[in-house]
Amino acid sequence: MSGQTLQAPRGTADLLGDRAKALAEVRELCAQILGQAGYEPIETPAFEATELFARGVGEATDIVQKEMYTFTDGSGRSLTLRPEGTAAVCRAYIEHGMHRRPAPVRLWYFGPFFRYERAQAGRYRQFWQVGVEAFGSPDPALDAELIVLLVRIARALGVERTELRLSSLGKPESRDRYRQALQAFLRSREDELAAEVRARIDQNPLRAFDSKDPGTQAVMAEAPLLLDFLDEEDLAHLEAVRELLGEAGIDHRLDPRLVRGLDYYTQTVFELVCPDLGAQSGVGGGGRYDRLVAQLGGPPTPAGGFAAGIERLLLAAGRFDGRFLDPAPDLYLLYTTTPASRDQRRRAFGILASLWEAGLAAQLEVTGRSLRRGLAQAAKVGARLAVLVGEEDRVALKDLGSGEQWTVPADRLVAVAKERLGGNGHPA
Ligand code: HAM
């Protein structure tokens, strides 16, 4: 039906103006912080074979069971919009033989992710993440490096009040022993648990720690803790990570009940929480996943990573609208008479292209404003100079601050404008 207005799907948002600029700014900032630490950018597709997430993230997770946007394409393949980045980056690591590169291989990405979740403040169906994955090192310094980078990104954005929660899930063998103990405990208290928790005692008993049900929470306060099942090696690893965080001046809290919603973790897990955000307080999280690469068909490769939600970081920084890339042009081009003649437009356009080429930020009047209104618009967008294009080959250059005006031959304009802007033109 033509003419009917349409809206963006629930849980998604158009990012306009300051919000779109904020996204670009955060990406730039992440590039700086992560580049400085030796991370290289990687971009993987927005969709992958469904099997990748089923095998990578884990069949029993909420993400795979209820949150994936899965569809069948024209040739009958099952594809899924990526709900997270780790499985995809591991797939790329294996597919491109990156294990043959000197270790460690440090990668980062920034992009949209998709989860069919109940949409609310801070929780969306399309959201943005910055993610980091590092392959080829079992050193606790790698875990600490990841945590420091997550905290650095949050701080650089102005997120002040955060709490870092840290724990260890141990090796899969320790976890299996723990799982059995936890299952036995849950069964012994079955009638006090929420139906949803009861139904998952076999498949995913750990999720019981996440339950919001008061009865379940009371039971879980007495549940055995994974930390008590770790072996010496796991405990030494955790201690080493804690010591290094102390060295970097990063406070943390050991949280033995920390549960991550993804199955691939081994040993270190962490979450950066901003209590000011209320229900959706996790701004970032990650951990080590030493078995995942092998599980996806690659060689055994110790690895770790994290991801942070961009919207949540910006909300926590209290500046979804705030300090942004400077959009003000150096120059604003307009016509001395309107409507502009074909010749005027041709020359103005040539000047515009040469200003851009020279690295100056410039905008051309394209809505037919009169000279007076055009000058008002130039001031409004924050231009420093106006270029008045008339019928001759010379143009007038007007300083919008002082009101001074000169006549300049068109072919000298770039040089004169640069001089006038004092070499401080905005980067193009
Ligand atoms: P995650 O904890 O599922 O981890 O997501 C990381 C962050 O993404 C969360 O802390 C949150 O800020 C943001 N986020 C998640 N879901 C939503 C949503 N529906 N709306 C808004 N923000 C959201 C991962 O995704 C792992 N891949 C992290 C990782 C990388 N672990 C190892 N390497």
Coordinates of C-alpha atoms and ligand atoms in Angstrom, one line a residue:
M1 CA 0.0 0.0 0.0
S2 CA 1.7 3.2 -1.1
G3 CA 1.6 6.3 1.1
Q4 CA 1.5 4.5 4.4
T5 CA 4.3 5.5 6.8
L6 CA 6.6 2.8 8.1
Q7 CA 8.7 2.7 11.3
A8 CA 12.0 1.0 12.2
P9 CA 11.4 -2.4 13.8
R10 CA 11.0 -2.6 17.5
G11 CA 14.3 -2.7 19.4
T12 CA 16.1 -1.0 16.6
A13 CA 16.8 2.7 16.2
D14 CA 17.9 5.2 13.6
L15 CA 20.9 7.1 14.8
L16 CA 20.5 10.7 13.8
G17 CA 22.7 13.7 14.2
D18 CA 24.7 13.6 17.4
R19 CA 24.0 9.9 18.0
A20 CA 25.5 9.0 14.6
K21 CA 28.5 11.2 15.3
A22 CA 28.9 9.7 18.7
L23 CA 29.2 6.2 17.1
A24 CA 31.9 7.5 14.7
E25 CA 33.7 9.1 17.6
V26 CA 33.7 6.0 19.7
R27 CA 35.0 3.9 16.8
E28 CA 37.8 6.4 16.3
L29 CA 38.7 6.2 20.0
C30 CA 38.7 2.4 20.1
A31 CA 40.9 2.4 17.0
Q32 CA 43.4 4.6 18.9
I33 CA 43.4 2.7 22.2
L34 CA 43.4 -0.8 20.6
G35 CA 45.9 0.2 17.8
Q36 CA 48.3 1.4 20.5
A37 CA 48.2 -2.0 22.1
G38 CA 48.9 -3.8 18.8
Y39 CA 45.4 -4.8 17.7
E40 CA 44.5 -5.0 14.0
P41 CA 41.0 -4.4 12.7
I42 CA 39.0 -7.3 11.3
E43 CA 35.5 -7.2 9.7
T44 CA 33.4 -10.3 9.4
P45 CA 30.0 -10.6 7.6
A46 CA 26.8 -9.6 9.4
F47 CA 25.5 -13.1 8.9
E48 CA 27.0 -16.6 9.2
A49 CA 26.0 -20.2 8.9
T50 CA 23.6 -20.9 11.8
E51 CA 25.8 -23.9 12.8
L52 CA 28.7 -21.6 13.7
F53 CA 26.8 -20.1 16.6
A54 CA 25.1 -23.3 17.6
R55 CA 28.6 -24.9 17.9
G56 CA 30.5 -21.8 19.0
V57 CA 28.2 -20.1 21.5
G58 CA 26.5 -23.3 22.7
E59 CA 23.2 -25.0 22.0
A60 CA 22.0 -24.6 25.6
T61 CA 22.5 -20.8 25.8
D62 CA 19.7 -18.3 25.7
I63 CA 21.3 -16.7 22.7
V64 CA 21.1 -19.9 20.6
Q65 CA 17.8 -21.1 22.0
K66 CA 15.7 -18.0 21.8
E67 CA 17.6 -14.9 20.6
M68 CA 18.9 -15.6 17.1
Y69 CA 17.5 -14.1 13.9
T70 CA 17.7 -17.2 11.8
F71 CA 16.5 -17.4 8.2
T72 CA 16.8 -19.7 5.2
D73 CA 18.3 -18.2 2.0
G74 CA 17.3 -18.9 -1.6
S75 CA 19.3 -22.0 -1.7
G76 CA 17.9 -23.5 1.5
R77 CA 20.9 -22.7 3.8
S78 CA 20.2 -21.8 7.3
L79 CA 21.9 -18.4 8.1
T80 CA 21.9 -16.3 11.2
L81 CA 22.4 -12.6 11.8
R82 CA 25.5 -12.5 14.1
P83 CA 24.4 -12.3 17.8
E84 CA 28.0 -11.9 18.9
G85 CA 31.5 -11.7 17.3
T86 CA 33.8 -14.2 19.0
A87 CA 32.6 -17.3 17.1
A88 CA 32.8 -15.5 13.7
V89 CA 36.3 -14.2 14.4
C90 CA 37.4 -17.7 15.4
R91 CA 36.0 -19.0 12.2
A92 CA 37.9 -16.3 10.2
Y93 CA 41.1 -17.1 12.2
I94 CA 40.9 -20.8 11.2
E95 CA 39.6 -20.2 7.6
H96 CA 42.5 -17.8 6.8
G97 CA 45.2 -19.9 8.6
M98 CA 46.0 -17.1 11.0
H99 CA 47.5 -19.7 13.3
R100 CA 50.5 -19.7 11.0
R101 CA 51.2 -16.1 11.8
P102 CA 53.6 -15.3 14.7
A103 CA 51.5 -15.4 17.9
P104 CA 49.8 -13.6 19.4
V105 CA 47.3 -12.6 16.7
R106 CA 45.5 -9.5 18.1
L107 CA 42.2 -8.5 16.4
W108 CA 39.4 -6.0 17.0
Y109 CA 36.1 -5.2 15.4
F110 CA 33.3 -2.7 15.7
G111 CA 29.8 -3.2 14.2
P112 CA 26.1 -4.1 14.7
F113 CA 25.0 -7.3 16.3
F114 CA 21.5 -8.8 16.5
R115 CA 19.6 -10.5 19.3
Y116 CA 15.9 -11.1 19.6
E117 CA 15.6 -9.9 23.2
R118 CA 12.9 -8.1 25.1
A119 CA 13.6 -4.5 24.0
Q120 CA 14.0 -1.9 26.8
A121 CA 16.3 0.9 27.8
G122 CA 19.9 -0.3 27.2
R123 CA 18.7 -3.5 25.5
Y124 CA 18.1 -3.5 21.8
R125 CA 17.5 -6.0 19.0
Q126 CA 20.2 -4.4 16.9
F127 CA 23.1 -3.0 19.0
W128 CA 26.7 -2.1 18.5
Q129 CA 29.7 -3.7 20.0
V130 CA 33.4 -3.1 20.0
G131 CA 35.1 -6.4 20.3
V132 CA 38.6 -7.7 20.8
E133 CA 40.0 -11.2 20.3
A134 CA 43.6 -12.3 20.9
F135 CA 44.9 -15.7 19.9
G136 CA 47.9 -17.8 20.8
S137 CA 48.8 -17.0 24.3
P138 CA 48.1 -18.8 27.6
D139 CA 49.8 -16.0 29.6
P140 CA 47.7 -14.4 32.4
A141 CA 49.1 -11.1 31.1
L142 CA 46.9 -11.5 28.1
D143 CA 43.8 -11.8 30.3
A144 CA 45.0 -8.7 32.2
E145 CA 45.7 -6.9 29.0
L146 CA 42.2 -7.4 27.8
I147 CA 40.7 -6.2 31.0
V148 CA 42.8 -3.1 31.1
L149 CA 41.8 -2.3 27.5
L150 CA 38.1 -2.6 28.3
V151 CA 38.5 -0.3 31.3
R152 CA 40.6 2.1 29.2
I153 CA 37.9 2.3 26.6
A154 CA 35.2 3.0 29.2
R155 CA 37.3 5.6 30.9
A156 CA 38.2 7.4 27.7
L157 CA 34.5 7.8 27.0
G158 CA 34.0 9.3 30.4
V159 CA 32.3 6.3 32.1
E160 CA 33.4 7.0 35.6
R161 CA 31.5 4.8 38.1
T162 CA 32.2 1.2 37.1
E163 CA 32.8 -2.0 38.9
L164 CA 34.9 -4.8 37.5
R165 CA 33.8 -8.3 38.4
L166 CA 36.2 -11.1 37.9
S167 CA 36.0 -14.9 38.3
S168 CA 37.4 -18.1 36.9
L169 CA 35.4 -20.9 35.4
G170 CA 38.4 -23.2 35.5
K171 CA 39.2 -25.9 33.0
P172 CA 36.3 -27.8 31.5
E173 CA 37.3 -30.8 33.7
S174 CA 36.9 -28.8 36.9
R175 CA 33.7 -27.4 35.6
D176 CA 32.3 -30.8 34.9
R177 CA 33.0 -31.9 38.5
Y178 CA 31.4 -28.7 39.7
R179 CA 28.4 -29.1 37.4
Q180 CA 27.7 -32.5 38.8
A181 CA 27.9 -31.1 42.4
L182 CA 25.6 -28.2 41.5
Q183 CA 23.1 -30.5 39.7
A184 CA 23.0 -32.7 42.8
F185 CA 22.4 -29.7 45.0
L186 CA 19.7 -28.3 42.7
R187 CA 17.9 -31.6 42.7
S188 CA 18.0 -31.8 46.5
R189 CA 16.2 -28.4 46.6
E190 CA 14.1 -28.9 43.4
D191 CA 10.7 -27.9 44.9
E192 CA 12.0 -24.5 46.0
L193 CA 13.2 -23.5 42.5
A194 CA 11.4 -21.6 39.7
A195 CA 9.9 -23.9 37.0
E196 CA 12.2 -22.5 34.4
V197 CA 15.3 -23.2 36.5
R198 CA 14.0 -26.7 37.3
A199 CA 13.6 -27.4 33.6
R200 CA 17.2 -26.6 32.9
I201 CA 19.0 -28.5 35.7
D202 CA 20.3 -31.0 33.2
Q203 CA 21.1 -28.7 30.3
N204 CA 22.4 -25.6 32.0
P205 CA 22.4 -25.6 35.8
L206 CA 24.7 -22.6 36.0
R207 CA 22.0 -20.3 34.7
A208 CA 20.2 -20.8 38.0
F209 CA 22.6 -18.1 39.4
D210 CA 21.0 -15.6 37.0
S211 CA 17.4 -16.3 38.0
K212 CA 15.4 -13.3 39.3
D213 CA 13.0 -15.6 41.2
P214 CA 13.3 -14.9 45.0
G215 CA 12.8 -18.5 45.9
T216 CA 15.6 -19.6 43.5
Q217 CA 17.8 -16.8 44.7
A218 CA 17.5 -17.9 48.3
V219 CA 18.5 -21.4 47.3
M220 CA 21.4 -20.2 45.2
A221 CA 22.8 -18.2 48.1
E222 CA 23.7 -21.6 49.6
A223 CA 24.8 -23.3 46.4
P224 CA 28.3 -24.7 46.0
L225 CA 30.6 -22.3 44.2
L226 CA 32.8 -23.1 41.2
L227 CA 35.8 -21.4 42.7
D228 CA 36.0 -24.2 45.3
F229 CA 36.3 -26.8 42.5
L230 CA 39.2 -25.2 40.6
D231 CA 42.5 -27.0 40.4
E232 CA 45.8 -25.5 41.4
E233 CA 46.7 -24.4 37.9
D234 CA 43.4 -22.5 37.5
L235 CA 43.8 -20.9 40.9
A236 CA 47.4 -19.8 40.1
H237 CA 46.2 -18.4 36.8
L238 CA 43.4 -16.4 38.5
E239 CA 45.9 -15.1 41.2
A240 CA 48.3 -14.0 38.5
V241 CA 45.6 -12.1 36.7
R242 CA 44.6 -10.3 39.9
E243 CA 48.2 -9.4 40.7
L244 CA 48.6 -7.9 37.2
L245 CA 45.4 -5.9 37.5
G246 CA 46.7 -4.5 40.8
E247 CA 49.9 -3.5 39.0
A248 CA 47.9 -1.6 36.4
G249 CA 45.9 0.1 39.2
I250 CA 42.6 -1.6 38.3
D251 CA 40.3 -2.4 41.2
H252 CA 38.2 -5.5 40.9
R253 CA 35.9 -7.6 42.9
L254 CA 36.1 -11.4 42.9
D255 CA 32.5 -12.5 42.0
P256 CA 32.2 -16.3 42.3
R257 CA 28.6 -16.1 41.0
L258 CA 29.6 -14.4 37.8
V259 CA 27.8 -16.2 35.0
R260 CA 28.4 -15.3 31.3
G261 CA 25.7 -16.1 28.8
L262 CA 28.0 -17.9 26.4
D263 CA 29.4 -21.4 26.8
Y264 CA 32.9 -21.0 25.4
Y265 CA 34.7 -19.6 28.4
T266 CA 37.5 -21.4 30.2
Q267 CA 39.3 -19.9 33.3
T268 CA 39.1 -16.1 33.4
V269 CA 35.7 -14.4 33.0
F270 CA 35.0 -10.7 33.7
E271 CA 32.4 -8.1 33.4
L272 CA 32.5 -4.3 33.6
V273 CA 29.3 -3.1 35.3
C274 CA 28.0 0.4 35.6
P275 CA 25.4 0.3 38.5
D276 CA 23.9 3.7 37.4
L277 CA 22.4 1.9 34.4
G278 CA 19.9 -0.1 36.4
A279 CA 18.7 -3.4 35.0
Q280 CA 21.0 -3.4 31.9
S281 CA 24.2 -2.6 33.8
G282 CA 26.7 -4.7 31.9
V283 CA 28.7 -2.4 29.7
G284 CA 31.2 -5.0 28.7
G285 CA 32.3 -8.5 29.3
G286 CA 34.6 -11.3 28.2
G287 CA 37.1 -13.9 29.1
R288 CA 39.4 -16.7 28.0
Y289 CA 38.2 -19.4 25.6
D290 CA 41.1 -21.8 25.3
R291 CA 39.0 -24.6 23.7
L292 CA 36.9 -22.7 21.2
V293 CA 39.2 -22.6 18.2
A294 CA 39.8 -26.4 18.4
Q295 CA 36.1 -26.9 18.9
L296 CA 35.4 -25.1 15.6
G297 CA 37.9 -27.3 13.8
G298 CA 41.2 -25.3 14.2
P299 CA 44.4 -26.3 16.0
P300 CA 44.3 -26.0 19.8
T301 CA 44.8 -22.3 20.5
P302 CA 44.6 -20.5 23.8
A303 CA 42.7 -17.3 23.3
G304 CA 40.7 -14.6 25.0
G305 CA 38.6 -11.5 24.3
F306 CA 35.9 -9.1 25.3
A307 CA 33.1 -7.0 23.8
A308 CA 31.5 -3.8 25.1
G309 CA 28.1 -2.4 24.1
I310 CA 28.4 1.0 22.5
E311 CA 25.0 2.2 23.4
R312 CA 25.5 1.2 27.0
L313 CA 28.9 2.8 27.2
L314 CA 27.4 6.1 25.9
L315 CA 24.4 5.9 28.2
A316 CA 26.8 5.2 31.1
A317 CA 28.9 8.2 30.1
G318 CA 25.7 10.3 30.3
R319 CA 26.4 11.5 26.8
F320 CA 24.5 9.8 24.1
D321 CA 24.6 13.4 22.9
G322 CA 27.8 15.1 23.9
R323 CA 31.2 16.0 22.6
F324 CA 31.5 15.1 19.0
L325 CA 33.6 15.3 15.9
D326 CA 33.6 18.9 14.8
P327 CA 31.1 19.1 11.9
A328 CA 31.6 22.9 11.2
P329 CA 32.9 23.6 7.7
D330 CA 35.8 26.0 7.2
L331 CA 34.1 27.5 4.2
Y332 CA 30.5 28.0 2.9
L333 CA 30.0 28.7 -0.8
L334 CA 27.1 30.8 -2.0
Y335 CA 25.9 32.8 -4.9
T336 CA 25.8 36.6 -5.1
T337 CA 22.6 36.4 -7.1
T338 CA 19.8 33.8 -7.1
P339 CA 18.8 31.7 -8.9
A340 CA 22.4 30.9 -9.8
S341 CA 23.2 30.8 -13.5
R342 CA 24.6 27.7 -15.0
D343 CA 28.0 29.3 -15.2
Q344 CA 27.9 30.4 -11.6
R345 CA 27.0 26.9 -10.5
R346 CA 29.7 25.4 -12.7
R347 CA 32.4 27.6 -11.2
A348 CA 31.2 27.3 -7.6
F349 CA 31.2 23.5 -8.0
G350 CA 34.8 23.6 -9.4
I351 CA 35.9 25.6 -6.3
L352 CA 34.1 23.3 -3.9
A353 CA 35.9 20.3 -5.4
S354 CA 39.3 22.0 -5.2
L355 CA 38.7 23.0 -1.6
W356 CA 37.9 19.4 -0.7
E357 CA 40.9 18.2 -2.6
A358 CA 43.1 20.7 -0.6
G359 CA 41.8 19.1 2.6
L360 CA 39.5 21.9 3.6
A361 CA 35.9 21.3 4.9
A362 CA 33.5 23.1 2.6
Q363 CA 29.8 23.1 1.9
L364 CA 27.9 24.6 -1.1
E365 CA 24.6 26.3 -0.9
V366 CA 22.2 23.9 -2.7
T367 CA 18.7 25.0 -1.6
G368 CA 18.5 28.3 -3.5
R369 CA 18.9 30.6 -0.5
S370 CA 19.4 34.3 -1.2
L371 CA 22.8 35.8 -0.4
R372 CA 21.4 37.2 2.9
R373 CA 19.8 33.9 4.0
G374 CA 22.8 32.0 2.7
L375 CA 25.2 34.1 4.9
A376 CA 22.9 33.5 7.9
Q377 CA 23.0 29.7 7.2
A378 CA 26.8 29.8 6.9
A379 CA 27.0 31.4 10.3
K380 CA 24.6 29.0 11.7
V381 CA 26.6 25.9 10.7
G382 CA 29.7 27.5 12.1
A383 CA 31.6 28.2 8.9
R384 CA 34.5 30.6 9.3
L385 CA 34.7 31.9 5.8
A386 CA 32.0 32.5 3.1
V387 CA 32.9 32.3 -0.6
L388 CA 30.6 34.5 -2.7
V389 CA 30.5 33.3 -6.2
G390 CA 29.2 35.9 -8.8
E391 CA 29.4 36.2 -12.6
E392 CA 33.1 37.0 -12.8
D393 CA 36.1 34.8 -12.4
R394 CA 37.0 36.5 -9.1
V395 CA 35.2 35.6 -6.0
A396 CA 34.7 37.4 -2.7
L397 CA 35.9 35.9 0.5
K398 CA 34.2 37.0 3.6
D399 CA 35.4 36.4 7.2
L400 CA 32.2 35.6 9.1
G401 CA 33.8 36.5 12.4
S402 CA 35.2 40.0 11.6
G403 CA 33.0 40.8 8.6
E404 CA 36.1 41.6 6.5
Q405 CA 35.8 40.9 2.8
W406 CA 38.4 40.6 0.0
T407 CA 38.3 39.8 -3.7
V408 CA 40.3 36.9 -4.8
P409 CA 41.0 35.3 -8.2
A410 CA 39.3 31.9 -8.2
D411 CA 42.6 30.0 -8.8
R412 CA 44.2 31.7 -5.8
L413 CA 41.3 30.9 -3.5
V414 CA 42.7 27.7 -1.9
A415 CA 46.0 29.4 -1.0
V416 CA 44.3 32.5 0.4
A417 CA 41.7 30.5 2.4
K418 CA 44.4 28.3 3.9
E419 CA 46.4 31.3 4.9
R420 CA 43.4 33.0 6.4
L421 CA 42.4 29.8 8.3
G422 CA 45.9 29.9 9.7
G423 CA 46.6 26.3 8.7
N424 CA 44.0 25.3 11.2
G425 CA 41.4 24.1 8.7
H426 CA 39.4 21.2 9.9
P427 CA 40.5 17.9 8.4
A428 CA 38.4 17.0 5.4
Ligands
HAM1 P1 28.2 -10.3 25.8 O1 28.3 -10.2 27.3 O2 27.0 -11.2 25.3 O3 29.5 -10.9 25.3 O4 28.0 -8.9 25.2 C1 29.0 -7.9 25.4 C2 28.3 -6.6 25.6 O5 27.4 -6.2 24.6 C3 27.4 -6.5 26.9 O6 28.2 -6.3 28.0 C4 26.5 -5.4 26.6 O7 27.1 -4.1 26.9 C5 26.4 -5.5 25.1 N1 25.1 -6.1 24.7 C6 24.8 -7.4 24.6 N2 23.5 -7.6 24.3 C7 22.9 -6.3 24.1 C8 21.6 -5.8 23.7 N3 20.6 -6.7 23.4 N4 21.5 -4.5 23.6 C9 22.5 -3.7 23.9 N5 23.7 -4.1 24.3 C10 24.0 -5.4 24.4 C11 29.8 -11.2 24.0 O8 29.1 -10.8 23.1 C12 31.1 -11.9 23.8 N6 31.3 -12.1 22.3 C13 32.2 -11.1 24.3 C14 33.6 -11.8 24.1 C15 34.5 -11.5 23.2 N7 34.1 -12.8 24.9 C16 35.2 -13.1 24.4 N8 35.5 -12.4 23.3

